[in-house]
């Protein structure tokens, strides 16, 4: 369906005159820049950062466009994908009036961003096999529902959401469907990025924080129809991606081969780790993963968590999350780290055996 994006926007956003920076007003080659109150001498660093960065990250977008096969006008770059999530709320959701739909267990930032923006959250839990409850979602939708957030592969469960179910939402929901593909590099399922021409209500989130190994640079991407990208550009902070991040990300994106090798190793290690974990007597279930982590159900998650902490190994306790009762989420590390984790878990078994505890 063709969604009227203009109608979905908040009135104040439609009317907004965006900030116009010095570098927005002058484009082209200049030899003397006396327009932005910068320090003309340079920076007290080996590399100069005295100039404001490109507000629209032209060079970085061109590179991302080549790597992802998405035209630059369909790309927004945010200070982490978390910035794109926040901008979606600010663009489309009227505080205290509109609502969004999330499908727990899922990534926590959708909920936090909704709360920051005073937007009501409707929760439609995933089914027991961690897929969408399409009837439940249909029932939850009302005239104030603006955004549905789907994470695929899903954090913290690790599985991919059925593609045809996401397509059903895209075809039937008169609002924005966000598909968060933070873990797409590890998945068998293909990205939705080639579907952008098909759906003008689709927003795909990806990030350089996971497979690309650049979590510290804070670079997230949103891919969407150019109308939506235009809105993001209008409301984002003018210089949202700093110069160092833009330069370093550009450099990193030249190394696709290295990243692909790491992805292959991570996927192989994930399968190896899963096989070893499944032999541990206290592990009750391993959820199949298409991401770089595994959700593991066990008899006493908190005891295992604390045991690992004592040894300096930190995993994520998800045992109090809906449908994840009894579960820890374990990120796949280097082969050495994974082996150390397994050694520690064997140690946990031995210690309990010696003490005569049943685990
Ligand atoms: C890690 C993660 C992100 C990444 O957020 P950044 O702000 O880009 O680091 C986004 N979505 C999900 C589901 C994640 O797990």
mmCIF file of C-alpha atoms and ligand atoms in Angstrom:
data_model
loop_
_atom_site.group_PDB
_atom_site.id
_atom_site.type_symbol
_atom_site.label_atom_id
_atom_site.label_comp_id
_atom_site.label_asym_id
_atom_site.label_seq_id
_atom_site.Cartn_x
_atom_site.Cartn_y
_atom_site.Cartn_z
ATOM 1 C CA UNK A 1 0.000 0.000 0.000
ATOM 2 C CA UNK A 2 1.099 3.551 -0.597
ATOM 3 C CA UNK A 3 1.116 5.333 2.751
ATOM 4 C CA UNK A 4 0.653 9.092 2.876
ATOM 5 C CA UNK A 5 3.820 9.981 4.799
ATOM 6 C CA UNK A 6 3.015 13.696 4.870
ATOM 7 C CA UNK A 7 -0.238 12.916 6.722
ATOM 8 C CA UNK A 8 1.590 10.840 9.314
ATOM 9 C CA UNK A 9 3.956 13.663 10.253
ATOM 10 C CA UNK A 10 3.433 15.842 13.304
ATOM 11 C CA UNK A 11 2.159 19.313 12.399
ATOM 12 C CA UNK A 12 5.113 21.098 14.034
ATOM 13 C CA UNK A 13 7.514 18.990 11.963
ATOM 14 C CA UNK A 14 5.645 19.775 8.742
ATOM 15 C CA UNK A 15 5.908 23.483 9.542
ATOM 16 C CA UNK A 16 9.496 23.392 10.851
ATOM 17 C CA UNK A 17 12.118 25.679 9.365
ATOM 18 C CA UNK A 18 15.322 23.704 9.898
ATOM 19 C CA UNK A 19 18.512 25.219 11.279
ATOM 20 C CA UNK A 20 20.675 26.449 8.469
ATOM 21 C CA UNK A 21 24.357 26.093 9.274
ATOM 22 C CA UNK A 22 27.235 28.038 7.780
ATOM 23 C CA UNK A 23 28.185 25.016 5.698
ATOM 24 C CA UNK A 24 24.591 24.603 4.488
ATOM 25 C CA UNK A 25 24.533 28.129 3.142
ATOM 26 C CA UNK A 26 27.832 27.986 1.312
ATOM 27 C CA UNK A 27 28.614 24.945 -0.801
ATOM 28 C CA UNK A 28 31.618 24.741 -3.087
ATOM 29 C CA UNK A 29 35.344 25.301 -2.924
ATOM 30 C CA UNK A 30 36.641 28.109 -0.731
ATOM 31 C CA UNK A 31 40.144 28.996 0.418
ATOM 32 C CA UNK A 32 39.293 31.268 3.328
ATOM 33 C CA UNK A 33 36.544 30.132 5.682
ATOM 34 C CA UNK A 34 35.468 32.971 7.945
ATOM 35 C CA UNK A 35 31.837 31.930 8.237
ATOM 36 C CA UNK A 36 31.584 29.533 11.186
ATOM 37 C CA UNK A 37 33.639 31.025 14.033
ATOM 38 C CA UNK A 38 36.062 28.109 13.975
ATOM 39 C CA UNK A 39 39.682 28.318 15.115
ATOM 40 C CA UNK A 40 41.529 29.105 11.883
ATOM 41 C CA UNK A 41 44.947 28.050 13.271
ATOM 42 C CA UNK A 42 44.169 24.346 13.531
ATOM 43 C CA UNK A 43 43.818 21.800 16.340
ATOM 44 C CA UNK A 44 46.240 20.867 19.133
ATOM 45 C CA UNK A 45 46.357 17.362 17.601
ATOM 46 C CA UNK A 46 48.282 15.546 14.840
ATOM 47 C CA UNK A 47 45.130 15.725 12.680
ATOM 48 C CA UNK A 48 43.149 18.933 12.376
ATOM 49 C CA UNK A 49 39.552 18.855 13.513
ATOM 50 C CA UNK A 50 39.054 22.608 13.619
ATOM 51 C CA UNK A 51 36.429 22.611 10.846
ATOM 52 C CA UNK A 52 32.808 21.542 11.238
ATOM 53 C CA UNK A 53 32.080 18.218 9.537
ATOM 54 C CA UNK A 54 29.920 17.702 6.453
ATOM 55 C CA UNK A 55 26.343 17.922 7.846
ATOM 56 C CA UNK A 56 25.006 15.402 5.312
ATOM 57 C CA UNK A 57 28.072 13.104 5.232
ATOM 58 C CA UNK A 58 28.275 13.068 1.423
ATOM 59 C CA UNK A 59 31.429 10.976 1.058
ATOM 60 C CA UNK A 60 30.408 8.443 3.664
ATOM 61 C CA UNK A 61 26.949 8.068 2.088
ATOM 62 C CA UNK A 62 28.495 7.470 -1.328
ATOM 63 C CA UNK A 63 30.612 4.693 0.166
ATOM 64 C CA UNK A 64 27.736 3.139 2.125
ATOM 65 C CA UNK A 65 25.667 3.326 -1.047
ATOM 66 C CA UNK A 66 28.278 1.233 -2.897
ATOM 67 C CA UNK A 67 28.591 -1.323 -0.111
ATOM 68 C CA UNK A 68 24.843 -1.682 0.497
ATOM 69 C CA UNK A 69 23.492 -1.154 -3.012
ATOM 70 C CA UNK A 70 21.153 1.617 -1.843
ATOM 71 C CA UNK A 71 21.097 5.054 -3.553
ATOM 72 C CA UNK A 72 22.441 7.889 -1.322
ATOM 73 C CA UNK A 73 19.081 9.707 -1.283
ATOM 74 C CA UNK A 74 17.642 6.707 0.580
ATOM 75 C CA UNK A 75 20.309 6.836 3.299
ATOM 76 C CA UNK A 76 20.334 8.622 6.648
ATOM 77 C CA UNK A 77 23.350 8.351 8.934
ATOM 78 C CA UNK A 78 22.795 8.747 12.641
ATOM 79 C CA UNK A 79 24.883 8.961 15.793
ATOM 80 C CA UNK A 80 24.174 5.244 16.250
ATOM 81 C CA UNK A 81 20.909 3.717 15.036
ATOM 82 C CA UNK A 82 19.568 4.930 18.351
ATOM 83 C CA UNK A 83 19.504 8.447 16.896
ATOM 84 C CA UNK A 84 17.339 7.270 13.988
ATOM 85 C CA UNK A 85 14.967 5.584 16.469
ATOM 86 C CA UNK A 86 14.603 8.832 18.423
ATOM 87 C CA UNK A 87 14.065 10.893 15.246
ATOM 88 C CA UNK A 88 11.257 8.537 14.167
ATOM 89 C CA UNK A 89 9.413 9.385 17.382
ATOM 90 C CA UNK A 90 10.007 13.096 17.022
ATOM 91 C CA UNK A 91 8.857 13.109 13.401
ATOM 92 C CA UNK A 92 5.755 10.956 13.642
ATOM 93 C CA UNK A 93 4.501 10.595 17.209
ATOM 94 C CA UNK A 94 2.577 13.280 19.057
ATOM 95 C CA UNK A 95 3.487 13.044 22.759
ATOM 96 C CA UNK A 96 0.540 11.928 24.845
ATOM 97 C CA UNK A 97 -1.593 11.215 21.766
ATOM 98 C CA UNK A 98 -0.029 8.657 19.422
ATOM 99 C CA UNK A 99 1.174 5.126 20.115
ATOM 100 C CA UNK A 100 3.685 2.636 18.771
ATOM 101 C CA UNK A 101 3.676 -1.158 18.674
ATOM 102 C CA UNK A 102 6.546 -3.302 19.873
ATOM 103 C CA UNK A 103 6.780 -7.092 19.934
ATOM 104 C CA UNK A 104 8.628 -8.198 23.078
ATOM 105 C CA UNK A 105 11.039 -9.705 23.811
ATOM 106 C CA UNK A 106 12.925 -7.191 21.691
ATOM 107 C CA UNK A 107 15.541 -4.446 21.706
ATOM 108 C CA UNK A 108 15.067 -2.124 24.684
ATOM 109 C CA UNK A 109 15.670 1.230 23.001
ATOM 110 C CA UNK A 110 12.279 1.371 21.236
ATOM 111 C CA UNK A 111 10.606 1.431 24.614
ATOM 112 C CA UNK A 112 13.072 3.904 26.169
ATOM 113 C CA UNK A 113 12.753 6.272 23.211
ATOM 114 C CA UNK A 114 8.945 6.016 23.394
ATOM 115 C CA UNK A 115 9.053 6.873 27.095
ATOM 116 C CA UNK A 116 11.407 9.813 26.552
ATOM 117 C CA UNK A 117 9.024 11.140 23.930
ATOM 118 C CA UNK A 118 5.932 10.421 26.066
ATOM 119 C CA UNK A 119 4.484 8.056 23.483
ATOM 120 C CA UNK A 120 2.215 5.176 24.538
ATOM 121 C CA UNK A 121 3.627 1.694 23.954
ATOM 122 C CA UNK A 122 1.385 -1.179 22.862
ATOM 123 C CA UNK A 123 3.046 -4.534 23.474
ATOM 124 C CA UNK A 124 2.113 -7.579 21.416
ATOM 125 C CA UNK A 125 4.429 -10.390 22.585
ATOM 126 C CA UNK A 126 5.992 -12.715 20.050
ATOM 127 C CA UNK A 127 4.585 -16.234 19.839
ATOM 128 C CA UNK A 128 6.344 -19.036 21.757
ATOM 129 C CA UNK A 129 8.539 -19.664 18.686
ATOM 130 C CA UNK A 130 9.482 -15.944 18.688
ATOM 131 C CA UNK A 131 7.475 -15.013 15.580
ATOM 132 C CA UNK A 132 4.944 -12.214 15.035
ATOM 133 C CA UNK A 133 1.412 -12.563 16.377
ATOM 134 C CA UNK A 134 -0.185 -10.927 13.350
ATOM 135 C CA UNK A 135 -3.742 -11.146 14.728
ATOM 136 C CA UNK A 136 -2.617 -9.585 17.990
ATOM 137 C CA UNK A 137 -0.875 -6.780 16.111
ATOM 138 C CA UNK A 138 -3.982 -6.179 13.971
ATOM 139 C CA UNK A 139 -6.069 -5.905 17.145
ATOM 140 C CA UNK A 140 -3.609 -3.516 18.784
ATOM 141 C CA UNK A 141 -3.504 -1.087 15.851
ATOM 142 C CA UNK A 142 -5.754 1.945 16.132
ATOM 143 C CA UNK A 143 -5.937 5.309 14.365
ATOM 144 C CA UNK A 144 -3.182 6.669 16.633
ATOM 145 C CA UNK A 145 -0.696 3.855 15.899
ATOM 146 C CA UNK A 146 2.200 5.383 14.005
ATOM 147 C CA UNK A 147 5.118 2.953 14.102
ATOM 148 C CA UNK A 148 5.616 -0.818 14.422
ATOM 149 C CA UNK A 149 9.131 -1.883 15.452
ATOM 150 C CA UNK A 150 10.370 -5.296 14.265
ATOM 151 C CA UNK A 151 13.898 -6.469 14.983
ATOM 152 C CA UNK A 152 15.180 -9.203 12.646
ATOM 153 C CA UNK A 153 17.299 -11.082 13.530
ATOM 154 C CA UNK A 154 15.756 -10.292 16.884
ATOM 155 C CA UNK A 155 17.693 -9.179 19.931
ATOM 156 C CA UNK A 156 17.720 -10.997 22.417
ATOM 157 C CA UNK A 157 16.232 -14.165 20.864
ATOM 158 C CA UNK A 158 18.574 -14.383 17.851
ATOM 159 C CA UNK A 159 16.057 -15.681 15.301
ATOM 160 C CA UNK A 160 14.978 -14.011 12.079
ATOM 161 C CA UNK A 161 11.344 -12.916 11.831
ATOM 162 C CA UNK A 162 9.430 -14.550 8.941
ATOM 163 C CA UNK A 163 9.823 -12.362 5.913
ATOM 164 C CA UNK A 164 6.265 -12.889 4.686
ATOM 165 C CA UNK A 165 4.889 -11.685 8.055
ATOM 166 C CA UNK A 166 6.904 -8.463 7.795
ATOM 167 C CA UNK A 167 5.577 -8.054 4.248
ATOM 168 C CA UNK A 168 2.028 -8.482 5.558
ATOM 169 C CA UNK A 169 2.623 -5.578 7.963
ATOM 170 C CA UNK A 170 4.202 -3.430 5.251
ATOM 171 C CA UNK A 171 1.240 -4.092 2.949
ATOM 172 C CA UNK A 172 -1.477 -3.478 5.511
ATOM 173 C CA UNK A 173 -0.300 -0.992 8.136
ATOM 174 C CA UNK A 174 -1.070 2.637 7.448
ATOM 175 C CA UNK A 175 2.020 3.791 9.316
ATOM 176 C CA UNK A 176 5.766 3.226 9.488
ATOM 177 C CA UNK A 177 7.187 -0.305 9.731
ATOM 178 C CA UNK A 178 10.716 -0.303 11.138
ATOM 179 C CA UNK A 179 12.843 -3.376 10.407
ATOM 180 C CA UNK A 180 15.911 -3.243 12.631
ATOM 181 C CA UNK A 181 18.635 -5.252 10.898
ATOM 182 C CA UNK A 182 21.482 -4.618 13.345
ATOM 183 C CA UNK A 183 22.470 -8.316 13.037
ATOM 184 C CA UNK A 184 21.720 -8.865 9.344
ATOM 185 C CA UNK A 185 25.376 -9.610 8.501
ATOM 186 C CA UNK A 186 25.166 -12.838 10.509
ATOM 187 C CA UNK A 187 21.824 -13.973 9.083
ATOM 188 C CA UNK A 188 20.853 -16.312 6.275
ATOM 189 C CA UNK A 189 17.829 -14.131 5.560
ATOM 190 C CA UNK A 190 18.472 -11.339 3.076
ATOM 191 C CA UNK A 191 18.106 -7.688 3.966
ATOM 192 C CA UNK A 192 15.003 -5.642 3.162
ATOM 193 C CA UNK A 193 17.205 -2.940 1.573
ATOM 194 C CA UNK A 194 16.309 -4.074 -1.947
ATOM 195 C CA UNK A 195 12.581 -3.702 -1.139
ATOM 196 C CA UNK A 196 12.649 0.082 -0.613
ATOM 197 C CA UNK A 197 11.090 0.842 -4.001
ATOM 198 C CA UNK A 198 8.208 -1.470 -3.075
ATOM 199 C CA UNK A 199 7.223 0.094 0.275
ATOM 200 C CA UNK A 200 7.221 3.801 1.066
ATOM 201 C CA UNK A 201 6.451 3.062 4.750
ATOM 202 C CA UNK A 202 9.546 0.887 5.280
ATOM 203 C CA UNK A 203 12.434 2.091 7.446
ATOM 204 C CA UNK A 204 15.396 -0.285 7.707
ATOM 205 C CA UNK A 205 17.913 0.247 10.485
ATOM 206 C CA UNK A 206 21.453 -1.033 10.239
ATOM 207 C CA UNK A 207 24.582 -0.147 12.169
ATOM 208 C CA UNK A 208 28.360 -0.229 11.990
ATOM 209 C CA UNK A 209 28.395 -1.158 15.710
ATOM 210 C CA UNK A 210 28.148 -4.942 15.393
ATOM 211 C CA UNK A 211 29.688 -6.871 12.452
ATOM 212 C CA UNK A 212 31.658 -3.811 11.314
ATOM 213 C CA UNK A 213 33.438 -3.493 14.646
ATOM 214 C CA UNK A 214 32.894 0.255 15.042
ATOM 215 C CA UNK A 215 30.632 0.511 18.103
ATOM 216 C CA UNK A 216 32.889 3.237 19.502
ATOM 217 C CA UNK A 217 32.414 5.513 16.478
ATOM 218 C CA UNK A 218 28.583 5.634 16.789
ATOM 219 C CA UNK A 219 27.457 5.200 13.186
ATOM 220 C CA UNK A 220 23.967 3.897 12.469
ATOM 221 C CA UNK A 221 22.067 3.934 9.208
ATOM 222 C CA UNK A 222 18.414 4.247 8.280
ATOM 223 C CA UNK A 223 17.357 3.295 4.762
ATOM 224 C CA UNK A 224 13.958 4.584 3.642
ATOM 225 C CA UNK A 225 11.977 6.412 0.962
ATOM 226 C CA UNK A 226 13.526 9.793 0.203
ATOM 227 C CA UNK A 227 10.510 11.603 1.775
ATOM 228 C CA UNK A 228 11.354 10.047 5.126
ATOM 229 C CA UNK A 229 15.107 10.659 4.736
ATOM 230 C CA UNK A 230 14.290 14.289 3.999
ATOM 231 C CA UNK A 231 12.358 14.554 7.273
ATOM 232 C CA UNK A 232 15.270 13.012 9.227
ATOM 233 C CA UNK A 233 17.680 15.495 7.665
ATOM 234 C CA UNK A 234 15.378 18.351 8.561
ATOM 235 C CA UNK A 235 15.123 17.493 12.267
ATOM 236 C CA UNK A 236 18.515 15.956 13.098
ATOM 237 C CA UNK A 237 21.161 17.995 14.949
ATOM 238 C CA UNK A 238 23.075 19.800 12.167
ATOM 239 C CA UNK A 239 26.444 18.090 12.705
ATOM 240 C CA UNK A 240 25.295 14.757 14.067
ATOM 241 C CA UNK A 241 28.272 12.707 12.812
ATOM 242 C CA UNK A 242 31.628 14.070 13.905
ATOM 243 C CA UNK A 243 34.562 14.420 11.542
ATOM 244 C CA UNK A 244 36.694 11.687 13.150
ATOM 245 C CA UNK A 245 33.830 9.176 12.872
ATOM 246 C CA UNK A 246 33.145 10.088 9.247
ATOM 247 C CA UNK A 247 36.805 9.720 8.252
ATOM 248 C CA UNK A 248 37.377 6.488 10.166
ATOM 249 C CA UNK A 249 34.131 4.880 8.990
ATOM 250 C CA UNK A 250 35.055 5.705 5.384
ATOM 251 C CA UNK A 251 38.406 4.014 5.931
ATOM 252 C CA UNK A 252 36.816 0.971 7.595
ATOM 253 C CA UNK A 253 34.340 0.490 4.766
ATOM 254 C CA UNK A 254 37.284 -0.148 2.424
ATOM 255 C CA UNK A 255 37.933 -3.398 4.311
ATOM 256 C CA UNK A 256 34.888 -5.451 3.335
ATOM 257 C CA UNK A 257 36.995 -8.613 2.945
ATOM 258 C CA UNK A 258 38.307 -8.468 6.502
ATOM 259 C CA UNK A 259 34.776 -7.955 7.836
ATOM 260 C CA UNK A 260 33.454 -10.877 5.793
ATOM 261 C CA UNK A 261 36.176 -13.122 7.212
ATOM 262 C CA UNK A 262 35.220 -12.107 10.759
ATOM 263 C CA UNK A 263 31.555 -12.732 10.010
ATOM 264 C CA UNK A 264 32.324 -16.247 8.707
ATOM 265 C CA UNK A 265 34.471 -17.006 11.757
ATOM 266 C CA UNK A 266 31.801 -15.646 14.106
ATOM 267 C CA UNK A 267 29.083 -17.770 12.501
ATOM 268 C CA UNK A 268 31.306 -20.886 12.650
ATOM 269 C CA UNK A 269 32.177 -20.120 16.309
ATOM 270 C CA UNK A 270 28.501 -19.589 17.107
ATOM 271 C CA UNK A 271 27.674 -23.088 15.875
ATOM 272 C CA UNK A 272 30.653 -24.583 17.716
ATOM 273 C CA UNK A 273 29.767 -22.758 20.920
ATOM 274 C CA UNK A 274 26.130 -23.859 20.639
ATOM 275 C CA UNK A 275 27.197 -27.498 20.210
ATOM 276 C CA UNK A 276 29.429 -27.331 23.295
ATOM 277 C CA UNK A 277 26.867 -25.478 25.418
ATOM 278 C CA UNK A 278 24.241 -28.096 24.593
ATOM 279 C CA UNK A 279 26.325 -30.777 26.341
ATOM 280 C CA UNK A 280 26.316 -28.929 29.685
ATOM 281 C CA UNK A 281 23.978 -30.593 32.215
ATOM 282 C CA UNK A 282 22.384 -27.301 33.395
ATOM 283 C CA UNK A 283 21.588 -26.047 29.871
ATOM 284 C CA UNK A 284 17.928 -26.698 29.099
ATOM 285 C CA UNK A 285 17.550 -25.111 25.694
ATOM 286 C CA UNK A 286 19.538 -23.273 23.054
ATOM 287 C CA UNK A 287 17.590 -21.019 20.758
ATOM 288 C CA UNK A 288 18.771 -21.159 17.128
ATOM 289 C CA UNK A 289 20.573 -17.918 16.289
ATOM 290 C CA UNK A 290 21.119 -15.939 13.120
ATOM 291 C CA UNK A 291 23.035 -13.274 15.030
ATOM 292 C CA UNK A 292 26.383 -13.015 16.857
ATOM 293 C CA UNK A 293 24.918 -14.142 20.165
ATOM 294 C CA UNK A 294 23.040 -17.109 21.562
ATOM 295 C CA UNK A 295 20.102 -17.123 23.964
ATOM 296 C CA UNK A 296 20.561 -20.007 26.385
ATOM 297 C CA UNK A 297 17.939 -21.312 28.789
ATOM 298 C CA UNK A 298 19.321 -22.887 31.948
ATOM 299 C CA UNK A 299 18.288 -24.113 35.366
ATOM 300 C CA UNK A 300 19.828 -21.315 37.445
ATOM 301 C CA UNK A 301 20.743 -18.351 35.223
ATOM 302 C CA UNK A 302 21.571 -15.977 38.074
ATOM 303 C CA UNK A 303 23.943 -18.461 39.739
ATOM 304 C CA UNK A 304 25.732 -19.009 36.422
ATOM 305 C CA UNK A 305 25.827 -15.275 35.746
ATOM 306 C CA UNK A 306 27.374 -14.556 39.148
ATOM 307 C CA UNK A 307 29.846 -17.422 38.805
ATOM 308 C CA UNK A 308 31.039 -15.987 35.483
ATOM 309 C CA UNK A 309 31.261 -12.450 36.880
ATOM 310 C CA UNK A 310 33.613 -13.748 39.592
ATOM 311 C CA UNK A 311 35.887 -14.963 36.789
ATOM 312 C CA UNK A 312 35.674 -11.643 34.940
ATOM 313 C CA UNK A 313 33.378 -12.978 32.200
ATOM 314 C CA UNK A 314 30.309 -10.846 31.589
ATOM 315 C CA UNK A 315 27.253 -12.103 29.724
ATOM 316 C CA UNK A 316 23.779 -10.579 29.574
ATOM 317 C CA UNK A 317 21.172 -11.705 32.106
ATOM 318 C CA UNK A 318 17.834 -11.766 30.268
ATOM 319 C CA UNK A 319 16.107 -14.046 32.759
ATOM 320 C CA UNK A 320 13.574 -11.447 33.840
ATOM 321 C CA UNK A 321 12.523 -10.603 30.277
ATOM 322 C CA UNK A 322 9.162 -11.888 29.000
ATOM 323 C CA UNK A 323 9.516 -15.269 27.165
ATOM 324 C CA UNK A 324 13.216 -15.342 28.101
ATOM 325 C CA UNK A 325 12.734 -16.693 31.637
ATOM 326 C CA UNK A 326 15.809 -18.678 32.674
ATOM 327 C CA UNK A 327 17.934 -17.238 29.861
ATOM 328 C CA UNK A 328 21.328 -15.660 29.513
ATOM 329 C CA UNK A 329 22.348 -14.019 26.250
ATOM 330 C CA UNK A 330 25.916 -14.839 25.316
ATOM 331 C CA UNK A 331 27.818 -12.886 22.663
ATOM 332 C CA UNK A 332 30.095 -14.969 20.446
ATOM 333 C CA UNK A 333 33.668 -13.863 21.114
ATOM 334 C CA UNK A 334 37.030 -14.863 19.681
ATOM 335 C CA UNK A 335 37.766 -18.618 19.620
ATOM 336 C CA UNK A 336 39.976 -18.141 22.712
ATOM 337 C CA UNK A 337 37.296 -16.221 24.608
ATOM 338 C CA UNK A 338 34.670 -18.806 23.725
ATOM 339 C CA UNK A 339 36.943 -21.568 24.992
ATOM 340 C CA UNK A 340 37.549 -19.647 28.223
ATOM 341 C CA UNK A 341 33.804 -19.299 28.662
ATOM 342 C CA UNK A 342 33.317 -23.040 28.134
ATOM 343 C CA UNK A 343 36.123 -23.832 30.585
ATOM 344 C CA UNK A 344 34.471 -21.588 33.145
ATOM 345 C CA UNK A 345 31.106 -23.281 32.642
ATOM 346 C CA UNK A 346 32.693 -26.736 33.053
ATOM 347 C CA UNK A 347 34.235 -25.369 36.245
ATOM 348 C CA UNK A 348 30.762 -24.367 37.408
ATOM 349 C CA UNK A 349 29.601 -27.949 36.902
ATOM 350 C CA UNK A 350 32.610 -29.408 38.811
ATOM 351 C CA UNK A 351 32.347 -27.001 41.730
ATOM 352 C CA UNK A 352 28.668 -27.805 42.189
ATOM 353 C CA UNK A 353 29.329 -31.533 41.904
ATOM 354 C CA UNK A 354 32.047 -31.315 44.599
ATOM 355 C CA UNK A 355 29.659 -29.452 46.863
ATOM 356 C CA UNK A 356 26.957 -32.011 46.209
ATOM 357 C CA UNK A 357 24.575 -29.478 44.676
ATOM 358 C CA UNK A 358 22.113 -30.502 42.016
ATOM 359 C CA UNK A 359 22.237 -28.087 39.098
HETATM 360 C C1 LIG B 1 23.135 -3.115 19.026
HETATM 361 C C2 LIG B 1 21.839 -2.799 18.394
HETATM 362 C C3 LIG B 1 21.660 -1.619 17.689
HETATM 363 C C4 LIG B 1 22.808 -0.706 17.508
HETATM 364 O O1 LIG B 1 22.648 0.526 17.954
HETATM 365 P P1 LIG B 1 23.780 1.615 17.659
HETATM 366 O O2 LIG B 1 23.160 2.793 18.295
HETATM 367 O O3 LIG B 1 23.893 1.734 16.164
HETATM 368 O O4 LIG B 1 25.049 1.154 18.276
HETATM 369 C C5 LIG B 1 20.432 -1.374 17.098
HETATM 370 N N1 LIG B 1 19.441 -2.265 17.186
HETATM 371 C C6 LIG B 1 19.594 -3.428 17.830
HETATM 372 C C7 LIG B 1 18.503 -4.407 17.846
HETATM 373 C C8 LIG B 1 20.787 -3.719 18.464
HETATM 374 O O5 LIG B 1 20.921 -4.861 19.132
#
